[in-house]
């Protein structure tokens, strides 16, 4: 309707125009705007909180190998307590979700029913969930400043190294400097932790996960002299323990930050109880992955069936070795290195070296009173004693502090200490400022560790390429294992993916 | 029912374990080979392998490249296979010892 033609509305329009003019005139257009209004931050909806808590608590529950490894929290009562806290919040989030919608088709889960029966309310649940979401629920005991700095710098360093290997964001010289800086900060934090241990009072031993008797013998001073044996059983024991934990923590961070499909397959084996049961049978304890440590199964009762089960175990052992080997990004080899067999022979062949190795592995306290943990003049006996270290570490996993790493990795350090750098250690023992020499030595070993880690990651793409190339002869290799006794036509598997599928088919469907 | 592991080799293992064990051994050999060859490549060759991966080169192309760089390729494979056979035999012997100790 044309406004100009409708004279009956004209007066209304005029009124409106005047009204608008009055309003405009009353608005002080020259008044300065003092500040922009604050953006409106919308409060999270309950559904958002539930969703976020469920995701974070699930991740935390599953992610037991995060920084917890280096903080000695992976195994043992404290680790389980922390996991229980996260599990509790996963369940609370699920119950809250159900209560919001009135259950699934009107039916509540058992947990929800029990919660409601106890008088629990949705309001109470949401209050708890919000606290968790905002980080107000104490999960782990607060880290001291040294450990906090170590955890943060480790994560930052690994993140930067991973980004550089992927070619993300590390191009300019400024970014390269930042990577270098993060490495320096991390190294500083590790050495800071080592210093904290050596300067701790014996009465604080439990708080820092060390033995009192070692702290009594580890400090440096103008009137204190440490022999090579003292260094091995105390200082090297502590150093190797710390570096192994850091190595493990970095490896786990790398794995977290990696994205390989095979990881999902491995998790499928780890978490699928049906597959686990089929692979290991009810006779054995532990999963195929734990068998990758090379431990023989225990608890065998029925000898008649052992051989069959034993072969299954070996099959699982080999499969898990190959799966683990190829699962890490770019097939970087983060599993035990096989050349330590030769290392052990060399160390076992010399009574002094064997003894130093066992001092480092067991520490002063566990070494001193037990002949079977000391070096002997018989190299076969020493090799036998070395093999006990693996069992000891397994037993120690649930002790306070724990020893979450493998004995093979420990031998890797002993190789460097006693076959490659024994002169350096003797120089520390003979030197004037043993403390400074010790920390310089520690810094050198750590720098080598980081260089090796970086090299392993660099190799990722190269290894993928080499793996693709050598896969061309997989059939030939397989036939060499069975030459002279039939062929393996169409039976050979060349990729981890198909190998996994085969394992799952073989064991999951065949049962025990 | 298998009552003894004595004398068992990869060739004479019973199914279905035989297939999986041989496949597992094959993978382990391949991975050891990968580790060895990757470390032995010179920088220039490593870059070439990276380029080939980026260009999605086939396994045959990559294999031919590796063979050209490692004239002793076959000897390396043979050595690793023999070592793994010994390792498997040791595992079988360990298991046999354990079985006998339970009798």
XYZ file of C-alpha atoms in Angstrom:
615
model
C 0.000 0.000 0.000
C 1.585 3.262 -0.968
C 2.029 5.436 2.031
C 1.588 8.609 0.018
C -1.731 7.459 -1.371
C -3.217 6.445 1.919
C -4.107 9.777 3.368
C -5.838 8.165 6.307
C -2.466 7.013 7.597
C -0.709 10.234 6.845
C -1.329 11.803 10.205
C -0.128 8.630 11.922
C 3.005 8.747 9.909
C 3.535 12.359 10.787
C 3.111 11.544 14.431
C 5.595 8.760 14.122
C 8.069 10.950 12.307
C 7.818 13.620 14.964
C 8.191 11.040 17.651
C 11.288 9.690 16.007
C 12.702 13.187 15.621
C 12.139 13.873 19.278
C 13.814 10.679 20.229
C 16.739 11.349 17.969
C 17.113 14.786 19.396
C 17.109 13.419 22.899
C 19.904 10.999 22.057
C 23.230 12.570 22.662
C 25.078 11.468 19.578
C 28.111 13.296 20.719
C 28.330 11.433 23.978
C 31.490 9.396 23.791
C 31.213 5.670 24.229
C 33.396 5.001 27.243
C 33.997 1.344 26.505
C 32.614 -1.429 24.442
C 30.159 -3.614 26.248
C 31.752 -6.847 27.511
C 31.057 -9.854 25.346
C 28.371 -11.946 26.852
C 29.827 -15.226 28.025
C 27.112 -17.735 28.018
C 27.147 -20.087 30.967
C 27.741 -23.683 29.977
C 24.583 -25.657 29.683
C 24.264 -28.679 31.908
C 24.389 -30.863 28.820
C 27.695 -29.262 27.818
C 29.092 -29.892 31.273
C 27.983 -33.509 31.213
C 29.441 -34.043 27.770
C 32.759 -32.437 28.679
C 33.143 -34.229 31.982
C 32.357 -37.560 30.349
C 35.012 -36.959 27.670
C 37.713 -35.664 30.009
C 37.145 -38.183 32.770
C 37.128 -41.071 30.246
C 40.349 -39.819 28.709
C 41.966 -39.436 32.106
C 40.792 -42.860 33.180
C 42.293 -44.481 30.094
C 45.358 -42.323 29.967
C 47.223 -43.821 32.860
C 50.585 -43.487 31.214
C 50.692 -39.760 30.914
C 53.000 -37.781 33.108
C 52.069 -40.216 35.832
C 54.827 -42.518 34.658
C 57.613 -40.239 35.710
C 55.802 -39.334 38.886
C 55.742 -42.973 39.920
C 52.009 -43.106 39.795
C 51.417 -45.687 37.115
C 51.123 -48.672 39.351
C 50.315 -49.221 42.940
C 47.583 -47.994 45.258
C 47.956 -44.308 44.353
C 47.528 -44.981 40.633
C 44.411 -47.021 41.188
C 43.019 -44.413 43.545
C 43.393 -41.718 40.907
C 41.826 -43.863 38.238
C 38.905 -44.561 40.561
C 38.288 -40.830 40.922
C 38.076 -40.403 37.152
C 35.913 -43.504 36.820
C 33.567 -42.097 39.455
C 33.039 -38.970 37.385
C 32.457 -40.899 34.186
C 29.664 -42.722 35.968
C 28.284 -39.530 37.510
C 28.160 -37.896 34.082
C 26.305 -40.890 32.671
C 23.798 -40.850 35.515
C 23.220 -37.118 35.079
C 22.661 -37.635 31.365
C 20.054 -40.277 32.099
C 18.306 -38.210 34.719
C 18.025 -35.314 32.309
C 16.142 -37.344 29.785
C 14.340 -39.618 32.173
C 16.316 -42.725 31.362
C 16.501 -44.648 28.119
C 12.915 -45.290 27.043
C 11.986 -44.519 30.616
C 14.359 -47.085 32.057
C 17.318 -46.108 34.212
C 20.582 -48.022 34.374
C 21.477 -49.873 37.553
C 23.897 -47.153 38.612
C 21.271 -44.463 38.116
C 18.651 -46.469 40.006
C 21.015 -46.974 42.916
C 21.909 -43.311 42.945
C 18.285 -42.230 42.980
C 17.451 -44.822 45.619
C 20.172 -43.326 47.847
C 18.384 -39.995 47.639
C 20.758 -38.451 45.129
C 19.519 -35.503 43.120
C 20.347 -34.161 39.706
C 21.230 -30.828 41.274
C 23.816 -32.464 43.502
C 25.251 -34.370 40.560
C 25.565 -31.253 38.448
C 27.297 -29.447 41.281
C 29.894 -32.240 41.486
C 30.324 -32.336 37.725
C 30.874 -28.606 37.536
C 33.583 -28.855 40.186
C 35.346 -31.560 38.195
C 34.953 -29.587 34.992
C 36.505 -26.544 36.614
C 39.408 -28.510 38.062
C 38.305 -28.148 41.630
C 38.340 -31.831 42.416
C 41.690 -32.942 43.737
C 42.751 -36.054 41.844
C 46.418 -36.377 42.536
C 48.413 -34.931 45.325
C 49.750 -31.536 44.309
C 53.062 -31.722 42.514
C 55.996 -29.980 44.049
C 57.483 -27.173 41.981
C 60.304 -29.330 40.636
C 57.988 -32.062 39.361
C 55.529 -29.518 38.012
C 58.270 -27.798 36.032
C 59.495 -31.167 34.797
C 56.037 -32.291 33.612
C 55.327 -29.020 31.833
C 58.708 -28.720 30.180
C 58.638 -32.353 29.078
C 55.268 -31.997 27.448
C 56.246 -28.740 25.757
C 59.521 -30.154 24.475
C 57.944 -33.320 23.069
C 55.180 -31.284 21.486
C 57.708 -29.057 19.756
C 59.846 -31.962 18.608
C 56.813 -33.771 17.195
C 55.713 -30.631 15.380
C 59.161 -30.201 13.887
C 59.195 -33.774 12.590
C 55.792 -33.305 11.047
C 56.961 -30.075 9.484
C 54.416 -28.038 11.393
C 55.368 -24.586 12.518
C 59.089 -25.086 12.736
C 60.377 -23.289 9.720
C 61.691 -19.943 10.758
C 64.888 -19.532 12.686
C 62.822 -18.079 15.523
C 60.838 -21.284 15.752
C 64.016 -23.348 15.666
C 65.338 -21.231 18.519
C 62.147 -21.941 20.422
C 62.646 -25.664 19.935
C 66.197 -25.357 21.183
C 65.013 -23.325 24.150
C 62.360 -25.892 25.044
C 65.034 -28.587 24.985
C 67.227 -26.533 27.305
C 64.349 -25.941 29.700
C 63.502 -29.623 29.740
C 67.087 -30.656 30.369
C 67.311 -28.066 33.111
C 64.159 -29.491 34.681
C 65.459 -33.077 34.560
C 68.758 -32.086 36.117
C 66.800 -30.019 38.627
C 64.927 -33.127 39.649
C 68.186 -35.050 39.962
C 69.634 -32.284 42.110
C 66.528 -32.319 44.290
C 66.992 -36.036 44.894
C 70.671 -35.740 45.754
C 69.969 -32.857 48.136
C 66.914 -34.363 49.812
C 66.996 -35.341 53.442
C 66.724 -39.051 54.217
C 63.551 -38.410 56.220
C 61.886 -37.072 53.047
C 62.623 -40.287 51.148
C 59.067 -41.568 51.073
C 57.728 -38.274 49.747
C 60.026 -38.387 46.756
C 59.819 -42.126 46.116
C 63.361 -42.999 47.094
C 64.949 -45.260 49.680
C 66.191 -43.537 52.798
C 69.408 -45.550 52.716
C 70.219 -44.239 49.263
C 69.549 -40.625 50.203
C 71.903 -41.115 53.145
C 74.675 -41.918 50.694
C 74.010 -39.718 47.720
C 74.896 -36.202 48.735
C 78.083 -34.453 47.760
C 80.328 -32.292 49.880
C 83.922 -31.259 50.454
C 84.388 -33.985 53.059
C 82.518 -36.701 51.196
C 84.209 -39.113 48.787
C 82.338 -41.648 46.706
C 84.042 -44.699 45.263
C 83.106 -46.148 41.869
C 81.010 -48.775 43.684
C 79.222 -46.047 45.658
C 78.508 -44.154 42.450
C 77.152 -47.294 40.795
C 74.843 -48.279 43.634
C 73.564 -44.833 44.503
C 74.172 -42.078 41.986
C 73.979 -44.150 38.811
C 71.050 -46.105 40.205
C 69.117 -42.873 40.775
C 70.241 -41.364 37.468
C 69.323 -44.417 35.406
C 65.993 -44.742 37.191
C 65.173 -41.090 36.451
C 66.285 -41.252 32.825
C 64.343 -44.459 32.228
C 61.206 -42.876 33.645
C 61.751 -39.829 31.452
C 62.324 -42.037 28.436
C 59.084 -43.853 29.140
C 57.175 -40.626 29.783
C 58.431 -39.134 26.522
C 57.557 -42.304 24.632
C 54.049 -42.255 26.013
C 53.647 -38.596 25.148
C 54.859 -39.317 21.612
C 52.367 -42.124 21.338
C 49.577 -39.875 22.559
C 50.535 -37.217 20.076
C 50.835 -39.738 17.253
C 47.969 -40.853 15.121
C 48.289 -44.273 13.643
C 45.529 -46.614 12.783
C 47.434 -49.570 14.175
C 47.145 -48.026 17.627
C 43.436 -48.674 17.481
C 44.120 -52.261 16.572
C 46.498 -52.668 19.479
C 43.947 -51.163 21.809
C 41.436 -53.557 20.387
C 43.633 -56.440 21.446
C 44.472 -54.910 24.793
C 40.919 -54.071 25.735
C 38.995 -56.882 24.131
C 38.685 -59.433 26.865
C 37.369 -62.058 24.477
C 40.393 -61.747 22.254
C 42.705 -61.636 25.240
C 41.165 -64.747 26.673
C 41.364 -66.474 23.323
C 44.980 -65.501 22.804
C 46.356 -66.224 26.218
C 43.924 -68.794 27.449
C 42.848 -69.079 31.029
C 46.219 -70.563 31.953
C 48.252 -67.447 31.520
C 48.137 -64.144 33.247
C 48.496 -60.921 31.375
C 47.821 -59.833 27.840
C 49.674 -60.519 24.630
C 51.260 -57.130 24.976
C 52.682 -57.873 28.388
C 54.087 -61.058 26.974
C 56.072 -58.930 24.586
C 58.448 -58.425 27.481
C 59.551 -61.984 26.869
C 58.327 -63.364 30.156
C 57.319 -66.967 30.116
C 53.838 -67.702 31.322
C 53.331 -68.794 34.872
C 50.686 -70.812 36.587
C 50.613 -73.664 34.119
C 48.723 -76.570 35.559
C 47.705 -78.908 32.812
C 50.885 -80.148 31.199
C 49.013 -81.927 28.486
C 47.685 -78.693 27.125
C 50.712 -76.579 27.825
C 52.411 -77.198 24.538
C 49.410 -76.024 22.577
C 48.983 -73.041 24.816
C 52.698 -72.462 24.781
C 52.674 -72.196 21.039
C 49.799 -69.793 21.209
C 51.835 -67.775 23.634
C 54.788 -67.722 21.289
C 52.551 -66.764 18.423
C 51.100 -63.955 20.486
C 54.572 -62.949 21.613
C 55.825 -62.685 18.059
C 52.721 -60.947 16.868
C 52.809 -58.437 19.631
C 56.508 -57.797 19.014
C 55.806 -57.094 15.400
C 52.664 -55.134 16.139
C 54.320 -53.005 18.758
C 57.297 -52.541 16.497
C 55.184 -51.232 13.674
C 52.605 -49.416 15.744
C 54.733 -46.521 16.742
C 54.736 -43.610 14.427
C 56.792 -44.222 11.355
C 57.754 -47.570 12.767
C 60.192 -45.788 15.043
C 61.623 -48.490 17.212
C 60.681 -47.781 20.762
C 60.700 -51.385 21.892
C 63.526 -53.262 23.526
C 66.633 -53.403 21.397
C 67.912 -56.854 20.637
C 71.590 -56.155 20.633
C 71.630 -56.104 24.436
C 72.241 -59.821 24.339
C 75.817 -59.093 23.389
C 75.959 -56.342 25.983
C 74.908 -58.732 28.718
C 77.550 -61.197 27.653
C 80.246 -58.571 27.873
C 79.079 -57.281 31.220
C 78.659 -60.798 32.593
C 82.133 -61.753 31.419
C 83.825 -59.336 33.801
C 83.166 -59.731 37.566
C 83.641 -56.030 38.265
C 81.366 -54.923 35.432
C 78.761 -57.492 36.415
C 78.790 -56.215 39.957
C 78.587 -52.564 38.918
C 75.660 -53.425 36.643
C 73.777 -55.090 39.446
C 74.551 -52.275 41.863
C 72.978 -49.872 39.362
C 70.012 -52.115 38.639
C 69.157 -52.916 42.260
C 70.559 -49.889 44.065
C 72.764 -49.982 47.134
C 70.079 -51.284 49.475
C 68.824 -54.223 47.419
C 72.328 -55.149 46.261
C 74.273 -55.169 49.484
C 72.993 -58.180 51.390
C 72.085 -60.548 48.590
C 74.825 -62.592 46.982
C 72.611 -63.413 44.023
C 72.496 -59.718 43.253
C 76.237 -59.294 43.151
C 78.847 -59.989 40.501
C 80.597 -63.358 40.516
C 83.631 -64.776 38.729
C 81.454 -67.115 36.684
C 80.063 -65.431 33.564
C 77.202 -67.925 33.164
C 76.243 -67.352 36.753
C 76.316 -63.598 36.128
C 74.053 -63.995 33.094
C 71.655 -65.990 35.229
C 71.738 -63.243 37.864
C 71.091 -60.622 35.174
C 67.995 -62.486 34.100
C 66.598 -62.084 37.622
C 66.614 -58.329 37.222
C 63.624 -58.541 34.875
C 61.583 -60.421 37.498
C 62.664 -58.003 40.180
C 61.469 -55.032 38.149
C 58.141 -56.726 37.536
C 57.746 -57.349 41.272
C 58.685 -53.752 41.994
C 55.999 -52.353 39.748
C 53.447 -52.382 42.507
C 55.825 -51.156 45.203
C 55.654 -47.539 46.303
C 57.407 -45.578 43.613
C 57.321 -48.549 41.267
C 59.803 -49.386 38.522
C 57.661 -49.066 35.386
C 60.361 -49.742 32.795
C 61.818 -52.890 31.294
C 65.091 -54.525 32.260
C 66.260 -54.483 28.643
C 66.153 -50.694 28.614
C 68.062 -50.695 31.882
C 70.775 -52.789 30.256
C 70.945 -50.198 27.519
C 72.071 -47.683 30.102
C 74.461 -50.121 31.752
C 76.047 -50.679 28.368
C 76.710 -46.968 28.052
C 77.884 -46.551 31.632
C 80.154 -49.552 31.996
C 81.207 -50.532 28.486
C 81.437 -47.122 26.854
C 81.922 -44.560 29.586
C 83.609 -46.385 32.446
C 86.601 -44.046 32.124
C 84.310 -41.078 32.727
C 82.904 -42.712 35.839
C 86.360 -43.490 37.140
C 87.252 -39.865 36.553
C 84.243 -38.786 38.645
C 85.336 -41.134 41.414
C 88.876 -39.804 41.306
C 88.028 -36.137 40.746
C 87.904 -33.296 43.227
C 84.458 -31.895 42.580
C 82.496 -35.127 42.316
C 79.142 -33.334 42.429
C 79.810 -31.099 39.450
C 81.339 -33.973 37.510
C 78.270 -36.124 38.247
C 75.829 -33.520 36.985
C 77.939 -32.836 33.908
C 77.920 -36.554 33.193
C 74.153 -36.730 33.716
C 73.667 -33.841 31.335
C 75.735 -35.609 28.689
C 73.751 -38.854 28.975
C 70.451 -36.981 28.809
C 71.571 -35.013 25.745
C 72.416 -38.314 24.045
C 68.968 -39.660 24.950
C 67.254 -36.670 23.404
C 69.371 -36.831 20.276
C 68.489 -40.488 19.890
C 64.806 -39.766 20.383
C 64.938 -37.045 17.778
C 66.740 -39.317 15.370
C 64.203 -42.091 15.909
C 61.394 -39.681 15.071
C 63.227 -38.365 12.032
C 63.448 -41.849 10.763
C 59.688 -42.140 10.658
C 59.108 -41.427 7.020
C 62.318 -43.132 5.975
C 61.372 -46.258 7.857
C 57.923 -46.267 6.332
C 59.533 -46.167 2.921
C 62.035 -48.884 3.718
C 59.266 -51.007 5.220
C 57.238 -50.667 2.053
C 60.267 -51.720 0.047
C 61.232 -54.772 2.083
C 57.610 -55.926 2.204
C 58.166 -56.981 -1.404
C 60.105 -59.992 -0.139
C 57.827 -61.006 2.737
C 56.787 -64.176 0.956
C 60.419 -65.134 0.394
C 61.265 -64.584 4.039
C 58.320 -66.666 5.171
C 59.311 -69.514 2.921
C 62.799 -69.529 4.430
C 61.287 -70.399 7.769
C 59.483 -73.373 6.346
C 61.785 -74.364 3.505
C 61.960 -78.059 2.785
C 58.645 -78.827 4.444
C 55.873 -77.552 2.271
C 54.857 -74.183 1.058
C 52.926 -71.394 2.627
C 51.017 -70.449 -0.437
C 48.557 -67.668 0.269
C 49.321 -67.901 3.947
C 51.841 -65.173 4.271
C 50.945 -61.853 5.667
C 52.826 -58.765 4.790
C 51.236 -55.923 6.683
C 50.517 -55.350 10.346
C 46.867 -54.715 9.519
C 46.316 -58.078 7.910
C 48.478 -59.784 10.522
C 46.278 -58.372 13.227
C 43.152 -59.425 11.426
C 44.544 -62.903 11.136
C 45.423 -63.103 14.807
C 41.984 -61.956 15.734
C 40.423 -64.514 13.428
C 42.665 -67.340 14.516
C 42.369 -66.839 18.213
C 39.064 -65.153 18.714
C 37.092 -67.695 16.750
C 39.078 -70.808 17.613
C 38.869 -70.202 21.348
C 41.221 -72.080 23.674
C 47.022 -82.923 21.464
C 50.569 -81.702 21.502
C 52.469 -83.162 24.401
C 55.979 -82.209 23.529
C 57.705 -79.321 21.845
C 60.960 -81.191 21.314
C 62.068 -81.186 17.727
C 59.520 -78.635 16.614
C 60.643 -76.148 14.001
C 58.691 -73.443 12.186
C 58.228 -75.930 9.355
C 56.702 -78.626 11.534
C 54.585 -76.518 13.863
C 50.936 -77.499 13.932
C 48.193 -75.235 12.660
C 46.772 -72.762 13.393
C 49.810 -71.607 15.332
C 52.159 -72.306 12.467
C 50.639 -69.705 10.226
C 50.636 -67.012 12.872
C 54.098 -67.836 14.143
C 55.570 -67.758 10.655
C 53.748 -64.543 9.882
C 54.954 -63.074 13.138
C 58.515 -64.150 12.441
C 58.279 -62.634 8.988
C 57.144 -59.331 10.428
C 59.914 -59.342 13.010
C 62.503 -59.969 10.289
C 61.066 -57.169 8.171
C 61.144 -54.751 11.078
C 64.705 -55.637 11.975
C 65.651 -55.164 8.350
C 63.914 -51.790 8.320
C 65.821 -50.722 11.411
C 69.155 -51.816 9.998
C 68.732 -50.399 6.510
C 67.269 -47.093 7.692
C 70.263 -46.454 9.893
C 72.714 -47.493 7.194
C 71.319 -45.206 4.474
C 73.327 -42.074 3.750
C 71.551 -38.736 4.108
C 71.091 -38.290 0.401
C 69.453 -41.699 0.069
C 67.242 -41.068 3.069
C 65.923 -37.962 1.364
C 65.247 -39.995 -1.769
C 63.270 -42.528 0.230
C 61.255 -39.730 1.822
C 60.477 -38.315 -1.613
C 59.411 -41.716 -2.848
C 57.080 -42.080 0.128
C 55.607 -38.658 -0.549
C 55.116 -39.600 -4.204
C 53.504 -42.881 -3.230
C 56.061 -45.032 -5.008
C 55.239 -48.725 -5.144
C 56.948 -51.369 -3.020
C 58.730 -52.677 -6.119
C 60.269 -49.289 -6.847
C 61.374 -48.883 -3.249
C 62.677 -52.427 -3.123
C 64.755 -51.944 -6.272
C 66.162 -48.761 -4.812
C 67.173 -50.522 -1.594
C 68.735 -53.421 -3.490
C 70.783 -50.971 -5.491
C 72.046 -49.316 -2.323
C 72.771 -52.504 -0.428
C 74.630 -55.073 -2.544
C 74.725 -57.383 0.488
C 70.953 -57.168 0.959
C 70.414 -60.925 0.635
C 73.144 -61.716 3.149
C 71.572 -59.307 5.637
C 68.199 -61.015 5.272
C 69.738 -64.475 5.670
C 71.580 -63.418 8.814
C 68.469 -62.011 10.447
C 66.346 -65.025 9.503
C 68.917 -67.393 11.020
C 69.059 -65.334 14.208
C 65.285 -65.363 14.532
C 65.200 -69.118 13.997
C 67.634 -69.497 16.875
C 65.557 -67.121 19.005
C 62.397 -69.124 18.325
C 64.184 -72.349 19.096
C 65.361 -70.879 22.400
C 61.817 -69.842 23.255
C 60.576 -73.331 22.442
C 63.337 -74.834 24.579
C 62.489 -72.528 27.476
C 58.913 -73.601 27.244
C 59.897 -77.248 27.076
C 62.022 -76.810 30.180
C 59.101 -75.256 31.943
C 56.813 -78.070 30.861
C 59.275 -80.686 32.105
C 59.668 -78.940 35.425
C 55.930 -79.229 35.967
C 55.779 -82.944 35.301
